[in-house]
Amino acid sequence: MNQGPPAPAEALARARAAVQAAGRIVAVTGAGISAESGIPTFRGAGGLWRSFRPEDLAAPEAFQRDPRTVWEWYAWRRGLIAACVPNPGHDALARLALRQGHTTIVTQNVDGLHTRAAEIQAGGGDPTPAIPVEVHGAIDRDLCSGCGVRSPGSHSIEVSSVETLPRCVVCDALLRPDVIWFGEALETRVLSQAFSMAGQADVCLVAGTSALVHPAASIPLATLEHGGMVVEVNMEDTPLTRHAAISLRGSAGALLPALLDADDLP
Ligand code: OAD
């Protein structure tokens, strides 16, 4: 994988100083942080939206029209994600949240890898401080398309016909993956938690997101309004770059440990 040019040491040193001085930190992550675990991003080279049309697969109208095709795609993604493990970027963020105590991870990812990193890094202790706020849902969970009840998702969905798709035990409507689709509103409680955490943070560390999908892409702006700073980790510039006090160019798997695993950090 092309890891891009090495981050200039001076920018990295400034970012480390900012993290070290911060009382509260919020980390906002996107698909790029999971790229090094083998999970495709959505945009850019190899991105899912280069090969698939979101309106056919990730929209409520698509599910009404053709639930079998939608489930086929999500079953494929569930299988792909289940075979992946957290990478050093997830691990470094989890360690920071576990030791610093005032770090909140907010993720647009539905892959659950932050949670798995939290459990691994907690080493049998309490992973809670490193469990992320998942603003776009969780692919591993089902949501009833009728009554809205949530349940753990299954990995063995039979997608050969509509008749074999999973159904709600309460109301018998079709289950769907518990992820936010295009045109759907984010859950108010989850979104306000994310904005509230960002609005109290001294540093918003944004890693691996194209910052194109709102409202998630606006979360770091709450930190700026509070007087805090944005530190961006990405392979390339994004619309957020002009708001970032420090931009680190390179892979999250290399940069986050370099940024966060200093001995002298809190
Ligand atoms: P995108 O695919 O839009 O953007 C991924 C970003 O990660 C890009 O800016 C890449 O440059 C960057 N990137 C790639 N590899 C990286 C690496 N190894 N280290 C650091 N950065 C890297 O993904 P998101 O911004 O997460 O929505 O997309 C936002 C939302 O759009 C997703 O949550 C999803 C999608 O449609 C829903 O599922 C509702």
XYZ file of C-alpha atoms and ligand atoms in Angstrom:
305
model
C 0.000 0.000 0.000
C 1.192 3.523 -0.788
C 1.670 5.116 2.628
C 2.363 8.586 1.161
C 5.261 10.816 2.097
C 6.465 10.668 5.711
C 4.804 13.260 7.929
C 7.078 16.194 8.472
C 8.646 15.766 11.887
C 7.808 19.325 12.871
C 4.056 18.867 12.248
C 4.125 15.605 14.161
C 5.928 17.242 17.084
C 3.368 20.079 17.184
C 0.497 17.601 17.055
C 2.020 15.580 19.892
C 2.378 18.718 21.986
C -1.270 19.620 21.316
C -2.468 16.152 22.307
C -0.288 16.227 25.395
C -1.670 19.593 26.503
C -5.303 18.725 25.793
C -7.691 18.092 28.664
C -10.374 16.636 26.469
C -9.864 14.967 23.112
C -12.388 13.774 20.572
C -11.279 11.503 17.735
C -13.515 11.477 14.653
C -12.776 8.578 12.332
C -13.868 7.365 8.915
C -13.306 4.490 6.531
C -9.632 5.379 6.001
C -8.709 4.189 9.500
C -9.918 0.701 8.622
C -8.302 0.618 5.164
C -5.132 -0.943 6.569
C -7.259 -3.680 8.135
C -8.356 -4.610 4.611
C -11.788 -2.966 4.583
C -12.401 -0.915 1.429
C -13.168 2.784 1.816
C -16.139 4.343 0.016
C -14.474 7.007 -2.113
C -11.149 7.230 -3.877
C -9.198 4.408 -5.543
C -10.736 1.020 -4.744
C -13.644 2.699 -2.916
C -16.952 0.824 -2.734
C -18.858 3.674 -4.375
C -16.602 3.290 -7.426
C -17.995 -0.204 -8.096
C -21.465 -0.036 -6.526
C -24.288 2.491 -6.703
C -25.323 3.593 -3.200
C -28.880 4.235 -4.378
C -29.147 0.494 -5.252
C -27.695 -0.810 -1.984
C -27.674 1.761 0.808
C -31.026 3.514 0.603
C -34.439 2.687 2.120
C -36.015 2.764 -1.369
C -33.551 0.102 -2.537
C -34.514 -2.129 0.392
C -38.228 -1.695 -0.371
C -37.624 -2.462 -4.047
C -35.151 -5.325 -3.738
C -34.357 -6.432 -0.173
C -32.606 -9.585 -1.394
C -29.953 -7.675 -3.348
C -29.402 -5.276 -0.435
C -28.987 -8.188 1.989
C -26.644 -9.955 -0.416
C -24.341 -6.929 -0.372
C -24.479 -6.524 3.417
C -23.936 -10.241 3.986
C -20.814 -9.989 1.792
C -19.593 -6.964 3.775
C -20.327 -8.671 7.108
C -18.217 -11.616 6.039
C -15.397 -9.390 4.826
C -15.366 -7.361 8.062
C -15.577 -10.447 10.279
C -12.302 -11.639 8.754
C -10.514 -8.347 9.567
C -8.772 -7.263 12.744
C -7.992 -3.821 14.185
C -4.764 -2.226 12.947
C -2.206 -0.069 14.790
C -4.349 3.055 14.170
C -7.361 1.592 16.018
C -5.047 0.239 18.701
C -3.328 3.573 19.340
C -6.657 5.398 19.685
C -7.980 2.715 22.033
C -4.869 2.949 24.216
C -5.184 6.741 24.355
C -8.855 6.561 25.399
C -8.130 3.890 28.017
C -5.260 5.748 29.655
C -6.318 9.369 29.159
C -9.886 9.032 30.431
C -11.141 12.191 28.662
C -10.991 10.956 25.102
C -14.108 10.078 23.128
C -13.927 8.181 19.855
C -16.663 9.096 17.386
C -16.763 6.971 14.274
C -18.661 6.939 11.015
C -17.543 3.350 10.536
C -19.995 0.518 10.976
C -17.300 -2.176 11.118
C -16.951 -2.467 14.911
C -13.144 -2.422 14.770
C -12.806 0.375 17.358
C -14.799 -1.765 19.788
C -12.662 -4.806 19.053
C -9.506 -2.720 19.569
C -10.935 -1.415 22.873
C -11.562 -4.955 24.097
C -8.113 -6.153 23.046
C -6.238 -3.152 24.435
C -8.189 -3.273 27.716
C -6.728 -6.762 28.128
C -9.583 -8.076 30.257
C -10.135 -4.709 31.959
C -13.015 -2.319 31.293
C -13.010 -1.282 27.597
C -15.791 1.312 28.065
C -13.687 4.511 27.747
C -12.526 3.364 24.297
C -15.916 2.178 22.998
C -16.856 4.573 20.187
C -19.958 6.614 19.514
C -21.102 5.044 16.223
C -22.973 7.752 14.346
C -23.735 5.630 11.264
C -24.791 2.486 13.114
C -23.275 -0.992 13.286
C -23.260 -3.513 10.447
C -23.243 -6.407 12.913
C -26.690 -5.502 14.263
C -30.149 -5.954 12.746
C -32.984 -3.427 12.859
C -36.600 -4.337 12.225
C -37.882 -2.411 9.198
C -41.374 -2.564 10.746
C -41.285 -1.988 14.507
C -37.695 -0.753 14.875
C -36.578 -3.404 17.386
C -32.812 -4.040 17.337
C -31.162 -7.432 17.598
C -27.699 -8.924 17.118
C -27.064 -9.647 13.446
C -26.462 -13.083 12.046
C -23.516 -14.018 9.854
C -25.348 -16.798 8.071
C -28.075 -15.009 6.179
C -29.624 -17.073 3.419
C -29.945 -14.582 0.574
C -31.198 -16.917 -2.154
C -34.739 -15.459 -2.049
C -36.868 -12.891 -0.199
C -38.555 -15.772 1.664
C -35.297 -16.780 3.345
C -34.343 -13.278 4.553
C -34.360 -12.707 8.337
C -37.618 -11.514 9.932
C -38.516 -9.803 13.195
C -39.589 -12.128 16.004
C -41.933 -9.415 17.297
C -43.808 -8.226 14.179
C -42.570 -10.500 11.350
C -41.439 -7.586 9.167
C -38.103 -7.934 7.345
C -34.985 -7.213 9.362
C -32.366 -4.901 7.835
C -28.808 -4.028 8.830
C -28.744 -1.365 11.565
C -26.840 1.220 9.540
C -27.777 4.687 8.367
C -28.717 4.750 4.708
C -28.677 7.659 2.280
C -31.643 9.926 2.914
C -32.072 8.722 6.510
C -31.622 10.874 9.588
C -28.951 10.000 12.113
C -30.199 9.029 15.551
C -30.676 12.263 17.497
C -29.328 10.958 20.809
C -26.162 9.597 19.228
C -25.564 12.683 17.128
C -26.028 15.086 20.041
C -23.607 13.013 22.112
C -21.010 13.322 19.328
C -21.494 17.089 18.942
C -21.501 17.593 22.694
C -18.179 15.735 23.102
C -16.647 17.663 20.185
C -17.965 20.903 21.664
C -16.009 20.284 24.873
C -12.781 19.066 23.289
C -9.498 20.954 23.169
C -8.318 18.788 20.292
C -10.413 17.094 17.621
C -8.290 14.435 15.962
C -9.848 13.591 12.601
C -8.531 10.436 10.960
C -9.355 8.758 7.661
C -12.466 10.571 6.568
C -13.136 12.418 3.316
C -15.270 14.817 5.413
C -17.861 14.908 2.661
C -20.853 13.348 4.399
C -22.805 15.581 6.753
C -23.752 15.939 9.526
C -20.808 13.746 10.614
C -18.333 15.935 8.710
C -19.463 18.953 10.765
C -18.655 17.381 14.142
C -15.057 18.777 14.218
C -16.446 22.278 13.678
C -17.995 22.076 17.164
C -14.467 21.813 18.577
C -13.406 24.915 16.631
C -16.441 26.839 17.924
C -15.421 25.875 21.449
C -11.943 27.319 20.811
C -10.205 23.967 20.336
C -8.133 22.831 17.390
C -8.473 20.253 14.638
C -5.613 17.875 13.855
C -6.173 15.945 10.646
C -4.613 12.601 9.710
C -5.275 11.624 6.115
C -3.527 10.499 2.963
C -4.770 13.629 1.184
C -6.444 17.005 1.644
C -10.157 17.146 2.479
C -12.672 19.983 2.913
C -11.665 19.967 6.596
C -7.993 20.606 5.875
C -8.409 24.386 5.766
C -9.846 24.264 9.301
C -7.051 22.074 10.639
C -4.311 23.683 12.700
C -2.126 20.688 11.894
C -2.433 18.303 8.948
C -0.500 15.057 9.014
C -0.272 13.389 5.610
C 0.156 9.632 5.601
C -1.540 6.486 6.811
C -3.486 6.371 10.061
C -1.845 3.037 10.911
C 1.581 4.666 10.911
C 0.753 8.174 12.103
C -1.615 7.513 15.007
C 0.874 5.359 16.960
C 3.616 7.930 16.209
C 1.339 10.692 17.448
C -0.280 9.033 20.446
C 2.103 6.439 21.814
C 4.695 8.821 23.230
C 5.858 7.881 26.708
C 5.267 11.389 27.982
C 1.613 11.608 26.911
C -1.064 11.598 29.620
P -14.467 7.840 2.460
O -14.264 6.603 1.671
O -15.345 8.875 1.890
O -13.063 8.541 2.753
C -11.967 7.804 3.221
C -10.863 8.776 3.526
O -9.804 8.067 4.123
C -10.273 9.523 2.332
O -10.158 10.901 2.631
C -8.891 8.887 2.153
O -7.915 9.808 1.688
C -8.581 8.468 3.564
N -7.671 7.313 3.691
C -7.601 6.199 2.927
N -6.716 5.335 3.414
C -6.198 5.904 4.527
C -5.232 5.509 5.489
N -4.613 4.321 5.417
N -4.951 6.357 6.508
C -5.554 7.567 6.585
N -6.484 7.987 5.715
C -6.804 7.173 4.699
O -14.957 7.365 3.910
P -15.774 8.198 5.006
O -15.281 9.591 5.077
O -15.759 7.393 6.230
O -21.829 6.417 5.104
O -17.218 8.190 4.374
C -18.278 8.778 5.083
C -19.535 8.003 4.893
O -19.800 7.842 3.496
C -19.475 6.589 5.420
O -19.708 6.495 6.796
C -20.566 5.931 4.639
C -20.274 6.481 3.272
O -21.343 6.515 2.383
C -22.751 5.579 5.587
O -22.580 4.385 5.626
C -23.993 6.267 6.054
